[in-house]
Amino acid sequence: MSQNLSAWSGVLACPLDHYTLIQNPDGALVCSHCGFFPPLIENKGRQVLDFRAEGTPQTVSVSFTLPIAPLDRYQLAQTHFRAPAAARASSTSQVKLKTKLDAGCQYYLRQLLAEHGADVPILDLGCGSGDNTRFLREIGFRNILPVDWSAVGAEILVDAHRLPLKDRSFRIVVSTAVFEHLYNPFVAMAEISRVLDDQGCFLGGASFWEAWHGSSYFHLTPDAWNVLLNQNALYLNDLWAGWGIVPAAISHVLTPGHFRRLGYGIQGLIERVYRLWGGEMAVRKFQLRASGSYMVYATRHQ
Ligand SMILES: [Zn+2]
């Protein structure tokens, strides 16, 4: 086990049944219940433990309460979108850090740091090359576990539908641009809720547009986020638009791979027109009609 990973040995569990992993005399981890063991594999030039249990079938159950009341779009425009507004108000005093995280996510992460402290355990789910983990470290968080299906930044390889982590072992789960790539968002959100503790919160977002980018399946609407969270003991505390519909349409549909910055420019221009015409509410209603992505901040309780 790497030095980084041994710090997390207390939260690791069997991905199939969540039983404790015990260490063999030779140092290898093995499930105390079913005998599962994560093989050490070479992943993009790095030796990592593979907890995905690829090829091992598993039955999971998901419970629903129906019907679920849909969100009221106009009410949402009034009560949510707090993150970008707060980020605009506080951005002048902050050091700019290089990150793909949008201003709303950056705002909440700084708030969470102040509220929960630097040592709370954070799961960076679908960490990719490690951009989110780098940002979290730069602002001061010290306990971040980056995991991914296969990306280079991962400390361990995991399947988001069966996390190899103990119940209530994390305070914060961060997951951006991941959910649209999952086969079953309900199962994955149930797993996130399971590993979050009683004060746990989820910060993330998914593509709403971009029908083809990598392999992607469920591109989430605001209502989809609300249902996913609501069915898993989490509350949609805030929601806002990530990147706009115009850059998404230009750089993914009209001229794939090009003119993204031009798209941002036009999006900004359209939003300015809406703002002049109908104020912040008009901008939000425009962003709720369609967006490149929607971002959410969710907490255990209202
Ligand atoms: Zn097991």
XYZ file of N, CA and C and ligand atoms in Angstrom, residues 14 16-17 19 31 33-36, ligand 1:
28
model
N -14.696 -3.609 1.522
C -14.960 -4.441 0.338
C -16.024 -3.758 -0.525
N -17.973 -5.073 -2.587
C -19.122 -5.951 -2.844
C -20.063 -6.056 -1.652
N -19.511 -6.032 -0.438
C -20.369 -6.219 0.739
C -20.054 -5.258 1.888
N -17.730 -5.195 3.937
C -17.040 -5.749 5.109
C -15.618 -5.196 5.190
N -10.969 -9.158 1.719
C -12.234 -8.980 2.443
C -12.393 -10.070 3.490
N -15.016 -11.123 4.675
C -16.269 -11.855 4.514
C -16.286 -12.710 3.248
N -16.025 -12.057 2.086
C -16.201 -12.787 0.816
C -14.897 -13.159 0.134
N -13.781 -12.704 0.665
C -12.497 -13.077 0.061
C -12.067 -12.183 -1.098
N -12.879 -11.166 -1.437
C -12.460 -10.248 -2.517
C -11.119 -9.612 -2.155
Zn -16.428 -8.778 0.513
